XYZ file of N, CA, C and O in Angstrom:
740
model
N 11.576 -17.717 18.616
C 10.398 -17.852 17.780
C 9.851 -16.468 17.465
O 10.034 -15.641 18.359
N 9.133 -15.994 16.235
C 8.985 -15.354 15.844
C 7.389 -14.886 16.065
O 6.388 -15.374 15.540
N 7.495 -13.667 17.115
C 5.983 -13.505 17.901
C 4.841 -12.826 16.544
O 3.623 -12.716 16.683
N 5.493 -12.507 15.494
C 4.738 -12.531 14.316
C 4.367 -13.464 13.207
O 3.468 -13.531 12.369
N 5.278 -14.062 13.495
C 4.750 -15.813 12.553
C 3.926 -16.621 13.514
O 2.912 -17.312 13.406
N 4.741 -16.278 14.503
C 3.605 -17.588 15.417
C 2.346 -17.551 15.858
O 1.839 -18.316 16.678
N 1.514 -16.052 14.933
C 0.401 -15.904 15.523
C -0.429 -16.284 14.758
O -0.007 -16.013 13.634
N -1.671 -16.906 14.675
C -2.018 -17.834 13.617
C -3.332 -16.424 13.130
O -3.796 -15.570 13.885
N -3.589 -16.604 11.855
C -4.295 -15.368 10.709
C -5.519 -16.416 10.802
O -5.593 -17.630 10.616
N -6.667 -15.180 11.258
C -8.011 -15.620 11.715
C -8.458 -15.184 10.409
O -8.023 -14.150 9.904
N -9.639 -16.219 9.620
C -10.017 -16.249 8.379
C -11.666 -15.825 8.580
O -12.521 -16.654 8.892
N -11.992 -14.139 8.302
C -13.132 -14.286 8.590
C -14.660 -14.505 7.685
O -14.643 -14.229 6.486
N -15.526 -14.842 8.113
C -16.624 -15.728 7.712
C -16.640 -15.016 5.713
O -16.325 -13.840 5.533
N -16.882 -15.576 4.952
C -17.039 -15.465 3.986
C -15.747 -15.235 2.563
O -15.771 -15.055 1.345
N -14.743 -15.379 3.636
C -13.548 -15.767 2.880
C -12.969 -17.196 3.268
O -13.016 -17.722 4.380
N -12.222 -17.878 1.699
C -11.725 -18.813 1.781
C -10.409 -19.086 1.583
O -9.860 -18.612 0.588
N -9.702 -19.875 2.473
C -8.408 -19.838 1.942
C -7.988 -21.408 1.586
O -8.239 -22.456 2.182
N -7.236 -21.134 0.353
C -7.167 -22.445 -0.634
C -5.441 -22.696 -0.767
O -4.730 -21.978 -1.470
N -4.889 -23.942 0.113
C -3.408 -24.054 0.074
C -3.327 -25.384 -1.827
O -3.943 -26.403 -2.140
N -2.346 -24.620 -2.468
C -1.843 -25.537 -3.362
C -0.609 -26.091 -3.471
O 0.031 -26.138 -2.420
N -0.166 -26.463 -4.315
C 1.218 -27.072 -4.872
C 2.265 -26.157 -4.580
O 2.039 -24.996 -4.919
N 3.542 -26.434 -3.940
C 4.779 -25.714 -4.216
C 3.982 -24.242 -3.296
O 4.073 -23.139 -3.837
N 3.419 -24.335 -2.258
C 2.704 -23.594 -0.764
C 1.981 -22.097 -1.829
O 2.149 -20.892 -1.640
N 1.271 -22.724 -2.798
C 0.721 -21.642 -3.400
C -0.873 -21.598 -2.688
O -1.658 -22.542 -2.599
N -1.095 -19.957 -2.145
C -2.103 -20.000 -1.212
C -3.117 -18.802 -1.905
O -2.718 -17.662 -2.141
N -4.553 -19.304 -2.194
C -4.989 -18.076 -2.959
C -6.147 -18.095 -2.006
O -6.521 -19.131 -1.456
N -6.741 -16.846 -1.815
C -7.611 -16.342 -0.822
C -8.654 -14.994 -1.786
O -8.502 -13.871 -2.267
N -9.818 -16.150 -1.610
C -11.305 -15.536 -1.807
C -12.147 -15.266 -1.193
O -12.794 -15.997 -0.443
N -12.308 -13.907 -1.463
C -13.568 -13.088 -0.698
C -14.044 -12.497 -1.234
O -13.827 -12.445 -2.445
N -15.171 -11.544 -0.491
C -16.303 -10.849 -1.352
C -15.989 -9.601 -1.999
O -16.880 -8.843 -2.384
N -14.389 -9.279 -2.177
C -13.853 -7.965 -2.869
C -13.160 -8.707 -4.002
O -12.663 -8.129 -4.968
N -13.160 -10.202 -3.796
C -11.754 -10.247 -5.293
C -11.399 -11.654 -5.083
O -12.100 -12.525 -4.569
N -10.319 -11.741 -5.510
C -9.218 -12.914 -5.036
C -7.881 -12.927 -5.387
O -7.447 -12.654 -6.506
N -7.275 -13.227 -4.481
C -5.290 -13.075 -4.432
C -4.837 -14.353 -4.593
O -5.581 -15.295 -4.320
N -3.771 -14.519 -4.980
C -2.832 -16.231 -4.887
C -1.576 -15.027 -4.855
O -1.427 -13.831 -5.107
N -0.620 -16.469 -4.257
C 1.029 -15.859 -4.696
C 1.180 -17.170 -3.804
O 0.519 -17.803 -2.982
N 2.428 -17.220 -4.429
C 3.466 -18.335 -4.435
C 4.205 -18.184 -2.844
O 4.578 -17.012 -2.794
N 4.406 -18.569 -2.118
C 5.288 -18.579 -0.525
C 6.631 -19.645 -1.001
O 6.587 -20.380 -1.988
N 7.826 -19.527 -0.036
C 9.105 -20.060 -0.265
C 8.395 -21.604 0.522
O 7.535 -21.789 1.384
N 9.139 -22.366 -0.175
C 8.975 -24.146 0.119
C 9.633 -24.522 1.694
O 9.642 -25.636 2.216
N 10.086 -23.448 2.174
C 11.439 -23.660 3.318
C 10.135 -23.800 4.570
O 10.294 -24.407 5.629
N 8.762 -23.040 4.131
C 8.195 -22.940 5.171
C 7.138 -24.045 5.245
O 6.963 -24.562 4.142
N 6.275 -24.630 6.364
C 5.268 -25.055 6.155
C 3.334 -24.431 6.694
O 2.863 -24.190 7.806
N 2.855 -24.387 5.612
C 1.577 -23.567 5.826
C 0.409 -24.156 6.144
O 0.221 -25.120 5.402
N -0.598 -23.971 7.051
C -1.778 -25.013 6.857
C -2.791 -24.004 7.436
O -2.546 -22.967 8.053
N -4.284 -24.671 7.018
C -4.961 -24.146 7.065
C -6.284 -24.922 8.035
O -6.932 -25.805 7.473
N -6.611 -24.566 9.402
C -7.347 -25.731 9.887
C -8.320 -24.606 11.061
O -7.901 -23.768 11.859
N -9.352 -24.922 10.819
C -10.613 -24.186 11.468
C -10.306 -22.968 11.368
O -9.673 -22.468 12.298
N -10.657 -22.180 10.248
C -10.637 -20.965 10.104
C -9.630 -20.548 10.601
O -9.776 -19.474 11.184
N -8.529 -21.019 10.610
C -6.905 -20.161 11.191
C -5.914 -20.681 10.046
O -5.848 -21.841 9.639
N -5.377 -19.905 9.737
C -4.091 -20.095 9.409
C -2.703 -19.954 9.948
O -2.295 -18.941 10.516
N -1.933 -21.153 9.709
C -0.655 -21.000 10.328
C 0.721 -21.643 9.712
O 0.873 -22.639 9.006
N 1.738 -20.636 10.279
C 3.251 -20.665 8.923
C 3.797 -20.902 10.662
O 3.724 -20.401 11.784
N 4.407 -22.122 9.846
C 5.386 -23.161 10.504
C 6.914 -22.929 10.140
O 6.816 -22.806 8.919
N 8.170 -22.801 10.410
C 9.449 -22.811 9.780
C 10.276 -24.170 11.001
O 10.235 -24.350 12.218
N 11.257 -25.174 9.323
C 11.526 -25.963 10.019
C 12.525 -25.871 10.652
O 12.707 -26.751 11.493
N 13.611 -24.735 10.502
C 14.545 -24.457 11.501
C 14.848 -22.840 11.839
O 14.123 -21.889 11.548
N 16.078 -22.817 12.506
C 16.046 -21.311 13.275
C 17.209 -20.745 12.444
O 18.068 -20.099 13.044
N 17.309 -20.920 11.173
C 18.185 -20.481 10.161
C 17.933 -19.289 9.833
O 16.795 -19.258 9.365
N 18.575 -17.927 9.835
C 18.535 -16.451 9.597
C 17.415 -16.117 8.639
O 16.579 -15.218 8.743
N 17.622 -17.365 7.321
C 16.819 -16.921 6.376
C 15.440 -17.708 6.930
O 14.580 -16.889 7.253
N 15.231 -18.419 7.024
C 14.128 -19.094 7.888
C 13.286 -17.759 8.839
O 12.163 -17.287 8.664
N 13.980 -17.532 9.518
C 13.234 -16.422 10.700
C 12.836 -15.335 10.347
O 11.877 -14.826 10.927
N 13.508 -14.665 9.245
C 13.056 -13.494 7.855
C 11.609 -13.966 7.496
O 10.562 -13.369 7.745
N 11.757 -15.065 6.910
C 10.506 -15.633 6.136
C 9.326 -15.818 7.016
O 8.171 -15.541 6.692
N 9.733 -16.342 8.233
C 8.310 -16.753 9.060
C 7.501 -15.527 8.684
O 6.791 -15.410 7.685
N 7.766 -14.426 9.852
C 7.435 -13.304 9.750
C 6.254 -12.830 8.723
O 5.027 -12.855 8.818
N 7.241 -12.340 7.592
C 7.202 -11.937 6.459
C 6.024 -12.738 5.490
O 5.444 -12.211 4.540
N 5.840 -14.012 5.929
C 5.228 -15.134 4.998
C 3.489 -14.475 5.806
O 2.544 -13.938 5.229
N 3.614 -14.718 6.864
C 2.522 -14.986 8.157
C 1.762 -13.421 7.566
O 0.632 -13.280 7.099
N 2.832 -12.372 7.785
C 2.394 -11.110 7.309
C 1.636 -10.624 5.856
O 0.727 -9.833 5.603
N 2.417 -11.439 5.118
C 1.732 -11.097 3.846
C 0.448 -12.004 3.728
O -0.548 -11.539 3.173
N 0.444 -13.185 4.195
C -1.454 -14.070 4.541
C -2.085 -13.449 4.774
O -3.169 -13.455 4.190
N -1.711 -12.208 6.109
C -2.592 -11.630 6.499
C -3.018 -10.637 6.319
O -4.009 -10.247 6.936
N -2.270 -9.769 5.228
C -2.601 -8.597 4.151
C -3.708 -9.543 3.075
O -4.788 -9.040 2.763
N -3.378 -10.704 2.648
C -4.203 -11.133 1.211
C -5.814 -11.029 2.160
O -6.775 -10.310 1.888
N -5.685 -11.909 3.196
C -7.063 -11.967 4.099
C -7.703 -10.600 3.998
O -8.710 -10.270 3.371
N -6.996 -9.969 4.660
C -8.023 -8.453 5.004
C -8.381 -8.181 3.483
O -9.490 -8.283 2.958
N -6.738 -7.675 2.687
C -7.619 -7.292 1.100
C -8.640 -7.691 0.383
O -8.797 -7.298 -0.772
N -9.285 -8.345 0.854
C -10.215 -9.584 0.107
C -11.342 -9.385 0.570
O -12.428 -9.470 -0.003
N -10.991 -8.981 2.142
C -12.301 -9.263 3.007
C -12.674 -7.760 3.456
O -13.717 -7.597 4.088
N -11.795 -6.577 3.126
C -11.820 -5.543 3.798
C -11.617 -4.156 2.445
O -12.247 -3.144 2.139
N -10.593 -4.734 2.040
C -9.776 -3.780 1.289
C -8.783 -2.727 1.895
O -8.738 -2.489 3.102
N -7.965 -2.098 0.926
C -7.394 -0.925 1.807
C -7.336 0.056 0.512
O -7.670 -0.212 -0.642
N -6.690 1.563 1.161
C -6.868 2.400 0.783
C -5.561 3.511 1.042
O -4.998 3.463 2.136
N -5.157 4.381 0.139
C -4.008 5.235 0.269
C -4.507 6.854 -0.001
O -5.024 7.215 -1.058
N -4.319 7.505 0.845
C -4.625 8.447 0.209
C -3.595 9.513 0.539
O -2.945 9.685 1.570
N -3.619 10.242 -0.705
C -2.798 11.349 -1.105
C -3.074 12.646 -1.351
O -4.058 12.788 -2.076
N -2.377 13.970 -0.884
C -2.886 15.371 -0.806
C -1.764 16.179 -1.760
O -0.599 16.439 -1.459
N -2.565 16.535 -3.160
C -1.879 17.694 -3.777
C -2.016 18.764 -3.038
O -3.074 19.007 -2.458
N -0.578 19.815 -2.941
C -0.861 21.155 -2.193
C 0.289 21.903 -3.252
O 1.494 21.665 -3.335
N -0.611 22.973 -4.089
C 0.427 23.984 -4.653
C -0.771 24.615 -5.641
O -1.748 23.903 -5.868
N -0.712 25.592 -6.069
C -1.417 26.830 -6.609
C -1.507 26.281 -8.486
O -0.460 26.125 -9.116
N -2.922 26.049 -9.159
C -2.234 25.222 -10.094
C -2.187 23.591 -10.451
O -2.202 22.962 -11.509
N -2.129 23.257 -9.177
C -1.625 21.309 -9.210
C -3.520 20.889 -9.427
O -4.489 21.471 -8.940
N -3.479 19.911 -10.164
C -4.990 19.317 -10.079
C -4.677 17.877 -10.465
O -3.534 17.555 -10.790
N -5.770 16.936 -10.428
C -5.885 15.839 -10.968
C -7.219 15.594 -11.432
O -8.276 15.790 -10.833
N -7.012 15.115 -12.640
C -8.257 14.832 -13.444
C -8.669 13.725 -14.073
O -8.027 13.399 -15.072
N -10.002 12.754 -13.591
C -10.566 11.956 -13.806
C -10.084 11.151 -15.543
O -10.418 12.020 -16.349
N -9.637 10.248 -16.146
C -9.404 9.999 -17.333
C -10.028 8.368 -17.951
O -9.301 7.553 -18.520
N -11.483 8.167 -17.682
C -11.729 7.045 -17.433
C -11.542 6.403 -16.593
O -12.233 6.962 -15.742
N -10.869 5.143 -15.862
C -10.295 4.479 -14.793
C -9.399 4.884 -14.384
O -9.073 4.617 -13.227
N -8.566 5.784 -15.281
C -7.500 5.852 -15.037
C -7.469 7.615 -14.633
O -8.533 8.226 -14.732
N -5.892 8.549 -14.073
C -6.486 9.510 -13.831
C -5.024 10.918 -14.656
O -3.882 10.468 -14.761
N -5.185 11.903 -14.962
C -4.510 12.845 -15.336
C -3.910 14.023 -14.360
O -4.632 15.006 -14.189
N -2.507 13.976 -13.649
C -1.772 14.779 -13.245
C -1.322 15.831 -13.967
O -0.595 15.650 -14.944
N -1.711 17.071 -13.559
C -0.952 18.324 -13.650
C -0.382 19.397 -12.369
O -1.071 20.207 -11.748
N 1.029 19.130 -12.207
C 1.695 18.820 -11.200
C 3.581 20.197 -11.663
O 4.796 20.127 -11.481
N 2.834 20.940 -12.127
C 3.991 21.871 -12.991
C 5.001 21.633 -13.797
O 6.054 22.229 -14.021
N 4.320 20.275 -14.362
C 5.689 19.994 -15.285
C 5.100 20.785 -16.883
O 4.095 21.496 -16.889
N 5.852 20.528 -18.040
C 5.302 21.275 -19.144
C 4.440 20.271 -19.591
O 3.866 20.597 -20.629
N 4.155 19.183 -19.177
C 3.154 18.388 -19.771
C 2.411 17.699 -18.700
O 2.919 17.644 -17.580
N 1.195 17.136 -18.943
C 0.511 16.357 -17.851
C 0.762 15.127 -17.942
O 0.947 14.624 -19.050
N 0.828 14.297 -16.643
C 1.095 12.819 -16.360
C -0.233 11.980 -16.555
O -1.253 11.905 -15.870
N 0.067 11.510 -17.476
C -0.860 10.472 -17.351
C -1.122 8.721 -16.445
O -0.413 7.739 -16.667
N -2.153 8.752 -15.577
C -1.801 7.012 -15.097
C -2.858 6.132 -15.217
O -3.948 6.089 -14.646
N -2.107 5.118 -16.452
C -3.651 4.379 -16.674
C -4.259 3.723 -16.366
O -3.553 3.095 -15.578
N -5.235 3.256 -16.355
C -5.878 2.617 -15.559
C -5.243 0.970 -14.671
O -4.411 0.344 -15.328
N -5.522 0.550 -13.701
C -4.855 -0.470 -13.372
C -5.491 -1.420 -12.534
O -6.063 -1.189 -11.468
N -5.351 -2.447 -13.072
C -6.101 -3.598 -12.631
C -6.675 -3.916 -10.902
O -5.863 -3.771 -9.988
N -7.730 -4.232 -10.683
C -7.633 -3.974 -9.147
C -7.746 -2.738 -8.380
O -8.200 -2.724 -7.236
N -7.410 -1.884 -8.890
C -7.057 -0.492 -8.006
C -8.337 0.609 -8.835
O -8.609 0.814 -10.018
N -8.723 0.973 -7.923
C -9.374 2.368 -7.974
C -9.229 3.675 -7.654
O -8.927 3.914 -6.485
N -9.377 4.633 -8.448
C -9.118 5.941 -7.870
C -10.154 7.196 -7.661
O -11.133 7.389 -8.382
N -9.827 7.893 -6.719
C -11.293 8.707 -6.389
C -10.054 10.044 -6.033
O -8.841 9.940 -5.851
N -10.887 11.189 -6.031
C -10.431 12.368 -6.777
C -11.679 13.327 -5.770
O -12.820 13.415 -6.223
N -11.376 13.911 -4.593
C -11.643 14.976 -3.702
C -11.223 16.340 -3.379
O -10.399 16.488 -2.476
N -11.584 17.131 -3.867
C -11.341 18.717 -3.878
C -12.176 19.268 -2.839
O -13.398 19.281 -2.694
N -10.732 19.949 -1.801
C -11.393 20.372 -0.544
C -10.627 21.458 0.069
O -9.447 21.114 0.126
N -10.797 22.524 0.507
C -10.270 24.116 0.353
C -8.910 23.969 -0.016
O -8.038 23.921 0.852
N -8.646 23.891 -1.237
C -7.624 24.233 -2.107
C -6.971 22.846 -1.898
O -5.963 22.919 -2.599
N -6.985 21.833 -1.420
C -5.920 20.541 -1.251
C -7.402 19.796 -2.352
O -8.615 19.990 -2.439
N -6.110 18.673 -3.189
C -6.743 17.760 -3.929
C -6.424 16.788 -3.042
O -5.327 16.839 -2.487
N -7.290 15.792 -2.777
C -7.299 14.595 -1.973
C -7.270 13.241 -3.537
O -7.948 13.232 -4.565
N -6.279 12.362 -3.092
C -6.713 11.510 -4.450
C -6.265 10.341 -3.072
O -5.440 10.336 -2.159
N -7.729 9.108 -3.754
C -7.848 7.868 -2.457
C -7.435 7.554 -3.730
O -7.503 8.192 -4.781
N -6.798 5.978 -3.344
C -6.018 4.771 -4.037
C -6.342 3.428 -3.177
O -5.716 2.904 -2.255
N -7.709 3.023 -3.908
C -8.181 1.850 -3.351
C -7.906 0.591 -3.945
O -7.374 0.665 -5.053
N -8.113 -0.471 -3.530
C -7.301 -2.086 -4.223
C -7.444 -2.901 -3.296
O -7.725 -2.490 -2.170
N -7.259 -4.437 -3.594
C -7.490 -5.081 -2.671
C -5.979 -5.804 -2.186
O -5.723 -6.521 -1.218
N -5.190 -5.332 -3.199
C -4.000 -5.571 -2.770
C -2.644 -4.928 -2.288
O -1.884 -4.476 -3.144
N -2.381 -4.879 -1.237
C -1.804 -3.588 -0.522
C -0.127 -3.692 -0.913
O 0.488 -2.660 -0.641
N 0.498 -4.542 -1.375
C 1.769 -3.847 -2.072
C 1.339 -3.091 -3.360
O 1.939 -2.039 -3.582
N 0.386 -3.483 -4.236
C 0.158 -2.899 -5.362
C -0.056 -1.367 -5.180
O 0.425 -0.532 -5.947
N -1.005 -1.007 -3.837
C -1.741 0.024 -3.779
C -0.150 1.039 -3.177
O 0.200 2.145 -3.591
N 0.315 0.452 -2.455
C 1.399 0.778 -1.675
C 2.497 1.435 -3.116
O 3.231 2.350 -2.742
N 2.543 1.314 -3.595
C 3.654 1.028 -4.841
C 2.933 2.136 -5.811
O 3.364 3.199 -6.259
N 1.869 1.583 -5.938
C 1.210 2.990 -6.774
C 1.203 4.272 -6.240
O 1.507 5.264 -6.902
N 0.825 4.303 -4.912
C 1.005 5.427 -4.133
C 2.549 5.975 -4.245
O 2.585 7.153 -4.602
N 3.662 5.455 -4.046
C 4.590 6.233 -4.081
C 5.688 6.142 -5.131
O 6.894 6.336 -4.979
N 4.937 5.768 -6.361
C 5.136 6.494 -7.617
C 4.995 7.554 -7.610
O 5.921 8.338 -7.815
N 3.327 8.045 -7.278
C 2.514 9.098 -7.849
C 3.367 10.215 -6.823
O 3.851 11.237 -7.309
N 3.488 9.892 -5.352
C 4.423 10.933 -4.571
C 5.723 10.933 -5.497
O 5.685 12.048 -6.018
N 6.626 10.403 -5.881
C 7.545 10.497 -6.431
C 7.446 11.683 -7.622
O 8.387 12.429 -7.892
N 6.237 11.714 -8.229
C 5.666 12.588 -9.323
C 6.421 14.236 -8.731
O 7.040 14.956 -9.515
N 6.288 14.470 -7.780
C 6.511 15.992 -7.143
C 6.209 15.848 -5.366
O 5.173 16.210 -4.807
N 7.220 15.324 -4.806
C 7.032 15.401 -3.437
C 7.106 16.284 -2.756
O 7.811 17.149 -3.277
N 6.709 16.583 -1.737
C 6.347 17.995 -1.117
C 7.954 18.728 -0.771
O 8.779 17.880 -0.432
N 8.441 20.064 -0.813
C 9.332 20.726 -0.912
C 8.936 21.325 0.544
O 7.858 21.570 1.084
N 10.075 21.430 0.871
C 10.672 21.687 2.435
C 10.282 23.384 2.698
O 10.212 23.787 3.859
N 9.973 24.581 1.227
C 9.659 25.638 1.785
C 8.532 26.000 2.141
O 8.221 26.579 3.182
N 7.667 25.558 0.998
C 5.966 26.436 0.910
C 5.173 24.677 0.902
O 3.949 24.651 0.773
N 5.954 23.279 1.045
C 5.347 22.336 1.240
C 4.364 21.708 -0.048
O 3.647 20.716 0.084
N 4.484 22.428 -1.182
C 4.075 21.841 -2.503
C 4.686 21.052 -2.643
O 5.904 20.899 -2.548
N 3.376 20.044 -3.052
C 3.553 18.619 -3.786
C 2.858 17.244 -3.080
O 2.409 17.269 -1.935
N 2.849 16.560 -3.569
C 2.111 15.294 -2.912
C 2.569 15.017 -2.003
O 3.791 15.158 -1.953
N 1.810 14.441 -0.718
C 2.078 14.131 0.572
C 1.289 12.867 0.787
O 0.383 12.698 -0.029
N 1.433 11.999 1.656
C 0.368 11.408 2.380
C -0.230 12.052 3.225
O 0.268 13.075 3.696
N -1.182 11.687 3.523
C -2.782 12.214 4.471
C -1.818 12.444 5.779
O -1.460 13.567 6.136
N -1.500 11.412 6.347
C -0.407 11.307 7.970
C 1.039 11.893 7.535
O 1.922 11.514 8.305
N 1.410 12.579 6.672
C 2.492 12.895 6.744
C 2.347 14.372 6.976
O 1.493 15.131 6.518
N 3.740 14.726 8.085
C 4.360 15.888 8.632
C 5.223 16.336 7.466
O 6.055 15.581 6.964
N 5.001 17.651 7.019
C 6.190 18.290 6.419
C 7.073 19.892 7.394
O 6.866 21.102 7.306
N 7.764 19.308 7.992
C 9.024 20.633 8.533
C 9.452 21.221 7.431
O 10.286 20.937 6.571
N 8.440 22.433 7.695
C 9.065 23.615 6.569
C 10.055 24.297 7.439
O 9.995 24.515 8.649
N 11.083 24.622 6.481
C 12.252 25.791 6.111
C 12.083 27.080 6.517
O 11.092 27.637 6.045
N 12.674 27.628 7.159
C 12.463 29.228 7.303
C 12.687 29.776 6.216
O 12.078 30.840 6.110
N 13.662 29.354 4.853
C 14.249 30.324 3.723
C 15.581 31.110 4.061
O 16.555 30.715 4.702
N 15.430 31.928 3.655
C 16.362 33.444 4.048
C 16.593 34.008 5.292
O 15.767 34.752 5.821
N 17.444 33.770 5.700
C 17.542 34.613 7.420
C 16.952 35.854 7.376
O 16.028 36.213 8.105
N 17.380 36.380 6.691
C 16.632 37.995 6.919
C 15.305 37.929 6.965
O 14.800 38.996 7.314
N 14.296 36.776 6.665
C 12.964 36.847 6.385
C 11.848 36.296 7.877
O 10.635 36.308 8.090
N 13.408 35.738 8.855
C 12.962 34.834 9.629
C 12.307 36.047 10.331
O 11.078 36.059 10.249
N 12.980 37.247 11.120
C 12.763 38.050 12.119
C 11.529 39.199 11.234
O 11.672 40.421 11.196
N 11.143 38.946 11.021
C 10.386 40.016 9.936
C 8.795 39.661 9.752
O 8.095 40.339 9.000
């Protein structure tokens, strides 16, 4: 049994969770509201503020899904009821990001600036702090936010010498010595 499906997703006070047709489960709270569709293989219910994903056998694809099903309930719950947040650190001489309505403007050393437009759900906030740009990526839905985030790293990810380029906040970059001759020097 699957010690992550089998743990039942505590629904807290002011969110609701609504099971439909074909295990479509949409969950409202005081940030928004989510639905998405779950596989039919499983069974879902919803009884005193708990939720719980049932699977009717111990079939490979079955035991994938528990998991996975139980997990994503309990991302829609928090997003709803909590939100989440990504945040990202420009580092290079030059690199900025700039406010563009909802949406926001990368200049990131290419010959032109990136534009990203605005997007449903998601918010962006824009922090300048001794020379690092901080950009938060807020939403209530965490693959979306997740996904947006590492686009925007994809934009120019941090380089192994001098560490320019987008990073996450928790991410380690192991810089490069370069040139041997430069190491002892």
């Amino acid at each position: 049994m699957s010690r992550i499906g089998k743990a039942p997703v505590t629904v807290p006070s002011g969110v609701t969770v609504k099971l439909g047709e074909g295990n479509l489960v949409t969950v409202k709270g005081p940030k928004g509201e989510l639905s998405r569709n779950f596989s039919s293989d499983l069974k879902i219910t919803c009884q005193d503020g708990k939720v719980t994903v049932e699977r009717f056998s111990d079939d490979k694809a079955h035991r994938a899904l528990h998991g996975l099903t139980r997990t994503l309930i309990n991302n829609m719950v928090l997003g709803v009821s909590q939100g989440f947040e990504k945040e990202l650190h420009l580092v290079g001489v030059g690199y900025k990001i700039v406010p563009m309505g909802k949406g926001i403007q990368i200049s990131c050393g290419f010959s032109h600036n990136v534009d990203i437009a605005p997007i449903d759900g998601v918010a962006f906030e824009i922090v300048t702090e001794k020379g690092v740009v901080k950009l938060k990526i807020k939403g209530i839905d965490k693959e979306k936010i997740g996904q947006i985030a590492a686009n925007i790293r994809a934009l120019r990810p941090p380089e192994p010498y001098k560490g320019k380029g987008f990073r996450y906040s928790d991410e380690v970059i192991i810089k490069k010595l370069g040139k041997a001759g430069k190491a002892g020097k």
